[in-house]
Short mmCIF file of C-alpha atoms in Angstrom, two decimals:
data_model
loop_
_atom_site.label_atom_id
_atom_site.label_comp_id
_atom_site.label_asym_id
_atom_site.label_seq_id
_atom_site.Cartn_x
_atom_site.Cartn_y
_atom_site.Cartn_z
CA UNK A 1 92.67 95.49 110.93
CA UNK A 2 93.20 94.82 114.28
CA UNK A 3 90.80 97.22 115.88
CA UNK A 4 92.51 98.27 118.96
CA UNK A 5 88.64 98.62 121.23
CA UNK A 6 89.28 95.26 121.18
CA UNK A 7 89.71 93.58 124.87
CA UNK A 8 93.33 92.46 123.45
CA UNK A 9 93.85 96.55 123.05
CA UNK A 10 96.81 96.37 125.41
CA UNK A 11 99.01 93.56 124.00
CA UNK A 12 98.21 94.13 121.06
CA UNK A 13 99.42 97.70 120.93
CA UNK A 14 101.90 96.31 123.48
CA UNK A 15 102.72 94.01 120.02
CA UNK A 16 103.02 96.75 117.60
CA UNK A 17 104.56 99.37 119.13
CA UNK A 18 107.71 97.01 119.68
CA UNK A 19 107.41 95.14 116.71
CA UNK A 20 107.54 98.81 115.04
CA UNK A 21 110.46 99.52 117.04
CA UNK A 22 112.56 96.52 116.16
CA UNK A 23 112.15 97.77 112.30
CA UNK A 24 113.45 101.14 112.87
CA UNK A 25 116.63 100.30 114.86
CA UNK A 26 117.31 97.78 112.36
CA UNK A 27 117.48 100.94 109.60
CA UNK A 28 120.40 101.73 111.71
CA UNK A 29 122.18 98.89 112.07
CA UNK A 30 125.87 99.43 110.64
CA UNK A 31 125.47 102.85 110.24
CA UNK A 32 128.52 104.42 111.00
CA UNK A 33 128.43 108.13 113.38
CA UNK A 34 129.00 110.58 109.90
CA UNK A 35 125.86 109.12 108.07
CA UNK A 36 124.03 109.07 111.62
CA UNK A 37 124.43 112.73 111.12
CA UNK A 38 124.66 113.78 107.07
CA UNK A 39 122.31 115.97 105.68
CA UNK A 40 122.40 114.47 101.90
CA UNK A 41 119.45 117.31 100.87
CA UNK A 42 118.96 120.62 102.62
CA UNK A 43 114.93 119.26 102.24
CA UNK A 44 115.28 116.46 104.73
CA UNK A 45 117.09 115.51 108.03
CA UNK A 46 119.67 113.73 108.98
CA UNK A 47 118.27 109.69 110.05
CA UNK A 48 119.61 110.83 113.64
CA UNK A 49 117.48 113.73 114.12
CA UNK A 50 114.69 111.36 113.13
CA UNK A 51 115.45 108.07 115.59
CA UNK A 52 114.87 110.98 118.17
CA UNK A 53 112.17 112.97 117.02
CA UNK A 54 110.80 109.82 117.38
CA UNK A 55 111.74 109.01 121.10
CA UNK A 56 111.20 113.03 121.63
CA UNK A 57 107.62 112.73 120.30
CA UNK A 58 106.71 109.39 121.94
CA UNK A 59 106.95 111.11 125.04
CA UNK A 60 106.13 114.29 125.00
CA UNK A 61 102.73 113.25 123.68
CA UNK A 62 102.21 109.65 125.84
CA UNK A 63 104.89 110.59 128.58
CA UNK A 64 103.73 114.23 129.38
CA UNK A 65 100.25 114.74 127.98
CA UNK A 66 98.83 112.06 129.11
CA UNK A 67 100.66 110.54 132.05
CA UNK A 68 101.51 114.35 132.95
CA UNK A 69 105.56 112.97 133.71
CA UNK A 70 107.95 115.57 133.23
CA UNK A 71 109.84 115.68 130.34
CA UNK A 72 112.99 113.10 129.88
CA UNK A 73 115.88 115.02 129.04
CA UNK A 74 113.95 118.44 128.56
CA UNK A 75 117.74 120.15 126.62
CA UNK A 76 116.94 116.96 123.64
CA UNK A 77 113.54 119.16 123.14
CA UNK A 78 115.39 122.08 120.96
CA UNK A 79 117.07 119.08 119.31
CA UNK A 80 114.20 117.52 118.10
CA UNK A 81 111.16 118.68 118.46
CA UNK A 82 109.95 119.92 114.49
CA UNK A 83 110.23 123.64 115.47
CA UNK A 84 113.65 123.34 117.40
CA UNK A 85 116.33 124.27 114.77
CA UNK A 86 116.45 124.68 111.19
CA UNK A 87 117.43 121.11 108.98
CA UNK A 88 120.45 122.90 108.37
CA UNK A 89 121.01 122.48 111.56
CA UNK A 90 119.59 119.18 113.16
CA UNK A 91 122.97 117.51 112.53
CA UNK A 92 124.29 118.72 115.79
CA UNK A 93 122.86 116.00 118.03
CA UNK A 94 124.53 112.95 120.38
CA UNK A 95 125.85 109.48 119.00
CA UNK A 96 123.70 106.91 117.98
CA UNK A 97 123.86 104.89 120.94
CA UNK A 98 122.77 108.12 123.55
CA UNK A 99 120.05 108.40 121.16
CA UNK A 100 118.75 104.53 121.34
CA UNK A 101 119.29 104.37 124.89
CA UNK A 102 116.84 107.29 125.00
CA UNK A 103 114.51 106.13 123.35
CA UNK A 104 114.81 103.11 124.96
CA UNK A 105 114.08 104.77 128.36
CA UNK A 106 110.61 106.70 127.02
CA UNK A 107 109.61 103.74 125.56
CA UNK A 108 109.97 100.90 128.93
CA UNK A 109 108.03 104.35 130.62
CA UNK A 110 105.16 104.29 128.05
CA UNK A 111 105.10 100.70 127.34
CA UNK A 112 104.87 100.31 131.70
CA UNK A 113 101.67 103.49 131.19
CA UNK A 114 99.64 101.55 128.76
CA UNK A 115 99.24 98.66 131.10
CA UNK A 116 96.43 101.55 132.64
CA UNK A 117 96.20 103.46 130.01
CA UNK A 118 92.24 104.62 129.78
CA UNK A 119 92.73 103.60 126.39
CA UNK A 120 88.60 104.05 124.79
CA UNK A 121 89.63 107.83 125.13
CA UNK A 122 93.67 107.30 124.12
CA UNK A 123 93.04 105.38 121.50
CA UNK A 124 93.38 106.82 118.59
CA UNK A 125 96.05 108.39 120.08
CA UNK A 126 98.02 106.02 120.34
CA UNK A 127 97.53 104.88 116.85
CA UNK A 128 98.88 107.77 115.68
CA UNK A 129 102.07 107.20 117.55
CA UNK A 130 102.63 104.19 115.90
CA UNK A 131 102.05 105.53 113.06
CA UNK A 132 104.27 108.51 113.39
CA UNK A 133 107.41 106.35 113.85
CA UNK A 134 106.39 104.52 110.95
CA UNK A 135 106.18 107.71 108.67
CA UNK A 136 109.79 108.57 110.08
CA UNK A 137 111.39 105.00 109.25
CA UNK A 138 110.09 104.99 106.15
CA UNK A 139 112.39 108.42 106.06
CA UNK A 140 114.76 107.10 106.76
CA UNK A 141 114.78 104.79 104.18
CA UNK A 142 114.89 106.67 101.05
CA UNK A 143 117.21 108.86 102.90
CA UNK A 144 119.77 106.55 102.82
CA UNK A 145 118.85 105.29 99.13
CA UNK A 146 119.82 108.87 98.54
CA UNK A 147 123.70 108.55 100.52
CA UNK A 148 124.07 105.05 99.03
CA UNK A 149 123.11 106.63 95.62
CA UNK A 150 125.47 110.11 96.24
CA UNK A 151 129.09 107.53 96.05
CA UNK A 152 127.45 105.46 93.02
CA UNK A 153 128.30 106.40 89.25
CA UNK A 154 126.40 107.91 87.50
CA UNK A 155 125.14 105.25 84.54
CA UNK A 156 123.22 106.16 80.97
CA UNK A 157 119.69 105.77 80.13
CA UNK A 158 119.03 102.94 78.95
CA UNK A 159 118.17 101.64 75.30
CA UNK A 160 114.33 100.70 74.03
CA UNK A 161 113.24 97.42 74.36
CA UNK A 162 110.11 96.34 73.85
CA UNK A 163 106.92 96.51 76.36
CA UNK A 164 105.22 93.65 77.94
CA UNK A 165 101.46 93.85 76.82
CA UNK A 166 100.33 92.83 80.45
CA UNK A 167 102.04 96.08 81.45
CA UNK A 168 99.52 98.43 79.45
CA UNK A 169 96.32 96.60 80.62
CA UNK A 170 93.48 99.14 81.79
CA UNK A 171 90.34 98.41 84.01
CA UNK A 172 87.12 99.43 83.72
CA UNK A 173 85.20 101.53 87.10
CA UNK A 174 82.10 101.85 85.87
CA UNK A 175 79.93 105.15 87.13
CA UNK A 176 79.13 105.40 89.98
CA UNK A 177 79.53 105.89 93.85
CA UNK A 178 82.21 104.67 96.44
CA UNK A 179 82.96 105.17 100.08
CA UNK A 180 86.74 107.65 100.34
CA UNK A 181 88.12 108.25 103.26
CA UNK A 182 87.73 106.17 106.98
CA UNK A 183 86.34 107.26 110.27
CA UNK A 184 88.87 104.37 112.71
CA UNK A 185 90.50 104.97 115.08
CA UNK A 186 93.86 104.43 113.13
CA UNK A 187 92.85 106.80 110.35
CA UNK A 188 94.58 110.15 110.05
CA UNK A 189 93.36 113.41 110.71
CA UNK A 190 93.42 113.72 107.11
CA UNK A 191 91.87 110.53 106.45
CA UNK A 192 88.37 111.95 107.85
CA UNK A 193 85.38 112.19 107.74
CA UNK A 194 84.76 109.39 105.49
CA UNK A 195 82.18 109.92 103.17
CA UNK A 196 80.57 109.50 99.44
CA UNK A 197 81.78 110.43 96.35
CA UNK A 198 80.51 109.63 92.72
CA UNK A 199 82.98 109.24 89.75
CA UNK A 200 81.91 109.02 85.60
CA UNK A 201 83.32 106.07 84.00
CA UNK A 202 86.47 105.46 83.55
CA UNK A 203 89.84 103.04 82.69
CA UNK A 204 93.24 102.79 84.76
CA UNK A 205 96.56 100.92 84.43
CA UNK A 206 96.01 97.60 85.89
CA UNK A 207 99.80 98.62 87.29
CA UNK A 208 102.11 101.14 88.22
CA UNK A 209 104.06 102.26 84.85
CA UNK A 210 106.80 100.30 84.34
CA UNK A 211 110.31 101.20 84.38
CA UNK A 212 109.90 99.44 80.53
CA UNK A 213 107.99 101.26 79.28
CA UNK A 214 109.19 104.78 80.98
CA UNK A 215 112.34 104.05 78.90
CA UNK A 216 110.15 104.50 75.77
CA UNK A 217 109.58 107.78 77.09
CA UNK A 218 112.88 108.50 77.61
CA UNK A 219 114.06 106.75 74.39
CA UNK A 220 111.68 108.95 71.84
CA UNK A 221 112.85 111.87 73.77
CA UNK A 222 110.78 112.28 76.31
CA UNK A 223 112.73 114.25 78.49
CA UNK A 224 113.65 116.94 75.52
CA UNK A 225 110.34 117.60 74.32
CA UNK A 226 108.10 120.79 75.43
CA UNK A 227 104.83 119.26 74.74
CA UNK A 228 104.73 116.52 77.15
CA UNK A 229 105.17 119.23 79.45
CA UNK A 230 103.26 121.55 81.36
CA UNK A 231 104.21 124.96 82.10
CA UNK A 232 105.28 124.32 85.79
CA UNK A 233 106.53 121.49 84.81
CA UNK A 234 109.08 122.24 82.06
CA UNK A 235 110.23 124.87 84.67
CA UNK A 236 111.22 122.50 87.26
CA UNK A 237 112.58 120.29 84.48
CA UNK A 238 114.52 123.50 83.43
CA UNK A 239 115.85 124.42 87.30
CA UNK A 240 116.21 120.56 87.42
CA UNK A 241 117.59 119.67 84.64
CA UNK A 242 117.35 115.41 84.85
CA UNK A 243 117.22 112.96 82.45
CA UNK A 244 115.42 110.08 83.81
CA UNK A 245 114.54 109.07 87.02
CA UNK A 246 116.23 109.77 90.49
CA UNK A 247 116.53 105.44 90.86
CA UNK A 248 117.79 104.41 87.15
CA UNK A 249 119.86 101.80 86.72
CA UNK A 250 120.70 99.53 83.84
CA UNK A 251 120.66 96.93 85.71
CA UNK A 252 116.85 97.64 87.04
CA UNK A 253 114.41 94.89 85.19
CA UNK A 254 111.50 96.60 82.61
CA UNK A 255 109.09 94.93 85.39
CA UNK A 256 109.77 96.81 87.80
CA UNK A 257 107.86 100.10 88.21
CA UNK A 258 109.82 103.03 87.81
CA UNK A 259 110.93 104.78 91.01
CA UNK A 260 112.37 108.15 92.43
CA UNK A 261 110.06 110.35 90.14
CA UNK A 262 109.19 113.42 90.39
CA UNK A 263 104.84 114.81 89.94
CA UNK A 264 105.64 116.81 86.85
CA UNK A 265 107.56 113.95 85.12
CA UNK A 266 105.05 112.04 85.85
CA UNK A 267 102.52 114.15 84.50
CA UNK A 268 105.00 114.44 81.30
CA UNK A 269 104.60 110.41 80.48
CA UNK A 270 100.81 110.54 81.19
CA UNK A 271 100.47 112.74 78.25
CA UNK A 272 103.04 111.64 75.95
CA UNK A 273 100.57 108.21 75.69
CA UNK A 274 97.63 110.14 75.77
CA UNK A 275 96.50 109.45 79.00
CA UNK A 276 96.44 111.20 81.93
CA UNK A 277 97.37 110.92 86.31
CA UNK A 278 94.21 109.49 88.20
CA UNK A 279 92.67 111.78 90.82
CA UNK A 280 93.20 110.78 94.36
CA UNK A 281 89.21 109.89 94.14
CA UNK A 282 89.35 106.89 91.39
CA UNK A 283 93.23 105.42 92.59
CA UNK A 284 91.08 105.00 96.21
CA UNK A 285 88.15 104.03 94.00
CA UNK A 286 90.41 101.46 92.28
CA UNK A 287 91.78 100.03 94.95
CA UNK A 288 89.19 99.43 97.63
CA UNK A 289 85.60 99.90 96.24
CA UNK A 290 83.96 96.14 96.37
CA UNK A 291 81.16 96.82 93.72
CA UNK A 292 79.82 93.06 95.09
CA UNK A 293 78.50 93.88 97.78
CA UNK A 294 78.40 97.96 97.80
CA UNK A 295 81.34 98.31 100.31
CA UNK A 296 84.98 99.91 100.87
CA UNK A 297 87.45 97.87 101.93
CA UNK A 298 90.30 98.93 103.76
CA UNK A 299 92.65 96.62 101.54
CA UNK A 300 92.45 96.31 98.08
CA UNK A 301 92.49 91.72 98.82
CA UNK A 302 89.62 92.85 101.95
CA UNK A 303 90.28 93.08 105.88
CA UNK A 304 93.60 91.11 106.76
CA UNK A 305 95.98 93.28 107.66
CA UNK A 306 99.45 92.95 105.03
CA UNK A 307 101.04 90.22 105.11
CA UNK A 308 104.33 89.41 102.68
CA UNK A 309 101.26 87.66 100.31
CA UNK A 310 99.38 90.49 99.67
CA UNK A 311 102.59 93.27 98.29
CA UNK A 312 105.85 94.02 98.60
CA UNK A 313 106.38 96.32 102.15
CA UNK A 314 108.15 96.08 105.24
CA UNK A 315 111.82 95.94 103.94
CA UNK A 316 110.89 92.31 103.25
CA UNK A 317 112.68 92.52 99.80
CA UNK A 318 114.42 95.49 100.33
CA UNK A 319 113.86 97.02 96.84
CA UNK A 320 111.39 97.00 94.27
CA UNK A 321 109.68 93.63 92.05
CA UNK A 322 108.52 93.07 89.40
CA UNK A 323 104.34 94.94 89.48
CA UNK A 324 102.71 91.25 88.35
CA UNK A 325 103.97 89.52 91.67
CA UNK A 326 101.33 89.80 94.07
CA UNK A 327 98.44 88.58 92.74
CA UNK A 328 96.79 88.02 96.17
CA UNK A 329 96.80 91.89 96.23
CA UNK A 330 94.20 92.45 93.55
CA UNK A 331 91.10 94.92 94.38
CA UNK A 332 87.86 93.52 93.51
CA UNK A 333 88.44 95.91 91.05
CA UNK A 334 91.04 93.58 89.64
CA UNK A 335 93.76 96.33 90.13
CA UNK A 336 97.23 95.19 91.08
CA UNK A 337 100.43 96.68 93.02
CA UNK A 338 98.23 99.06 94.62
CA UNK A 339 99.95 98.51 98.43
CA UNK A 340 103.11 98.64 98.22
CA UNK A 341 106.33 98.27 95.87
CA UNK A 342 106.01 102.29 95.05
CA UNK A 343 104.08 105.58 95.91
CA UNK A 344 101.48 106.12 93.34
CA UNK A 345 100.95 110.31 92.09
CA UNK A 346 97.88 111.90 91.72
CA UNK A 347 96.38 114.49 90.63
CA UNK A 348 94.50 115.60 93.81
CA UNK A 349 96.80 118.94 95.50
CA UNK A 350 96.59 117.98 99.31
CA UNK A 351 93.36 119.18 101.07
CA UNK A 352 91.33 118.31 104.27
CA UNK A 353 87.56 116.83 103.56
CA UNK A 354 84.36 118.61 104.45
CA UNK A 355 84.26 118.07 108.39
CA UNK A 356 87.82 117.78 108.62
CA UNK A 357 89.20 118.43 112.50
CA UNK A 358 92.55 118.56 112.72
CA UNK A 359 94.48 115.76 115.35
CA UNK A 360 96.87 116.02 117.56
CA UNK A 361 97.05 119.19 116.19
CA UNK A 362 97.34 121.89 113.55
CA UNK A 363 100.62 121.34 111.81
CA UNK A 364 100.10 117.47 110.74
CA UNK A 365 97.86 118.19 108.21
CA UNK A 366 96.37 121.39 107.87
CA UNK A 367 99.20 123.37 107.34
CA UNK A 368 100.17 121.87 103.94
CA UNK A 369 96.02 122.38 103.16
CA UNK A 370 98.34 125.18 100.57
CA UNK A 371 98.06 123.49 96.45
CA UNK A 372 101.40 123.27 96.68
CA UNK A 373 101.50 119.65 98.07
CA UNK A 374 99.80 116.49 95.84
CA UNK A 375 98.76 113.69 97.29
CA UNK A 376 100.49 110.22 96.51
CA UNK A 377 98.54 106.76 97.79
CA UNK A 378 100.26 102.65 98.34
CA UNK A 379 102.86 102.96 100.38
CA UNK A 380 106.30 101.59 99.32
CA UNK A 381 108.57 98.34 99.46
CA UNK A 382 109.88 100.75 102.76
CA UNK A 383 106.75 101.10 103.53
CA UNK A 384 105.47 99.70 107.42
CA UNK A 385 102.04 97.39 107.73
CA UNK A 386 101.01 99.79 110.41
CA UNK A 387 100.95 102.40 107.78
CA UNK A 388 99.25 100.49 104.68
CA UNK A 389 96.04 101.66 103.40
CA UNK A 390 94.38 102.36 100.58
CA UNK A 391 92.95 105.71 102.66
CA UNK A 392 95.42 106.31 103.56
CA UNK A 393 97.09 109.76 102.32
CA UNK A 394 100.96 110.69 101.60
CA UNK A 395 101.67 114.74 100.38
CA UNK A 396 104.86 116.00 98.95
CA UNK A 397 105.53 118.81 96.79
CA UNK A 398 105.42 117.82 93.27
CA UNK A 399 108.84 118.67 92.23
CA UNK A 400 110.39 116.65 94.66
CA UNK A 401 111.38 112.88 93.23
CA UNK A 402 113.94 111.25 96.62
CA UNK A 403 110.65 109.48 97.62
CA UNK A 404 109.84 106.27 96.78
CA UNK A 405 107.47 107.12 94.20
CA UNK A 406 106.19 106.01 90.62
CA UNK A 407 102.82 106.18 89.20
CA UNK A 408 100.01 105.05 87.12
CA UNK A 409 97.51 106.17 84.64
CA UNK A 410 93.58 106.71 83.95
CA UNK A 411 91.98 107.54 81.03
CA UNK A 412 87.89 108.60 80.51
CA UNK A 413 87.43 105.90 77.82
CA UNK A 414 89.73 103.99 75.30
CA UNK A 415 87.92 105.21 72.19
#
């Protein structure tokens, strides 16, 4: 990881901010006014609101709170602040060109301020703002997926086929402790503080569950069989009658990870195959603990910043890839495809670690410590590299299936 405390701190931040923005704006290429302002789902804001919110947040924390400048376009505060308008009214925004001008003006002032900003005290905030844009950019990516899906004809479930043996492999993670969480400048508040966790021996899937594996669950009546579902999951299924993942398509290769799956569906599949979903700690140990040197890695493969050699991310492919496509991304234990491709559900409720302190504001993480949100790990094909690491924590309600999420399973033993 490129730490902002190095002598090239300002140059690194400037380059990262500009590279990230180019990727954000690329999401809006060819987007018309209707799509820009459309609310495709009641739980998600229009993609145009996300773009304005990125600019507003950067302006508020860097220009107003740090540089002491007056707010640009004060009338945008109600439009683009989180607490400004209900999601159903967030389509009442300016056109794309005007919002882009707003972001460009803010960014020019931010980069000018960066030349003299006291990064010894502000470094963590700058890293937060960069990752804030990354997170909203990924939301834009899957909202665009939902918009495309809404215009696509419904497709029937796939017929069952033989699952490749490699997809069923499991890796033994021996009993012992590891360092969980992170303490670096780029670690968000919910990743802190780093702490020691002891775990018993368990076995984890080498790869995420594939379309071929999940198809077997579907073909054998998984969505119709009560015994595989928890009480909460079965109730969710009655309220949301579905029979396949959201992003299912008959042309998806069998070696791609199943995607567009809620926690409840993942849990039912795990029960179907006699396994369970991993806890967050189990997932994270398998992803980052180097048992040879007794040290936690930033990424499964080590400390090198993510590249296209390590994992499917940053819109490099624009869709899922085979689960065994990136041998350069293996963890020390030999677990594969942990970062990128699809987010992975865990069985852990999102909560703060002991000693948690909110940053930069209470509402970023702490309001979600409500036992209503499950932790997801790893990132997806749309996740930008600045928001990818083994300690990163995503969280959603277990019934959400619009995100680019899949899963892998664990067992306590193979007997």
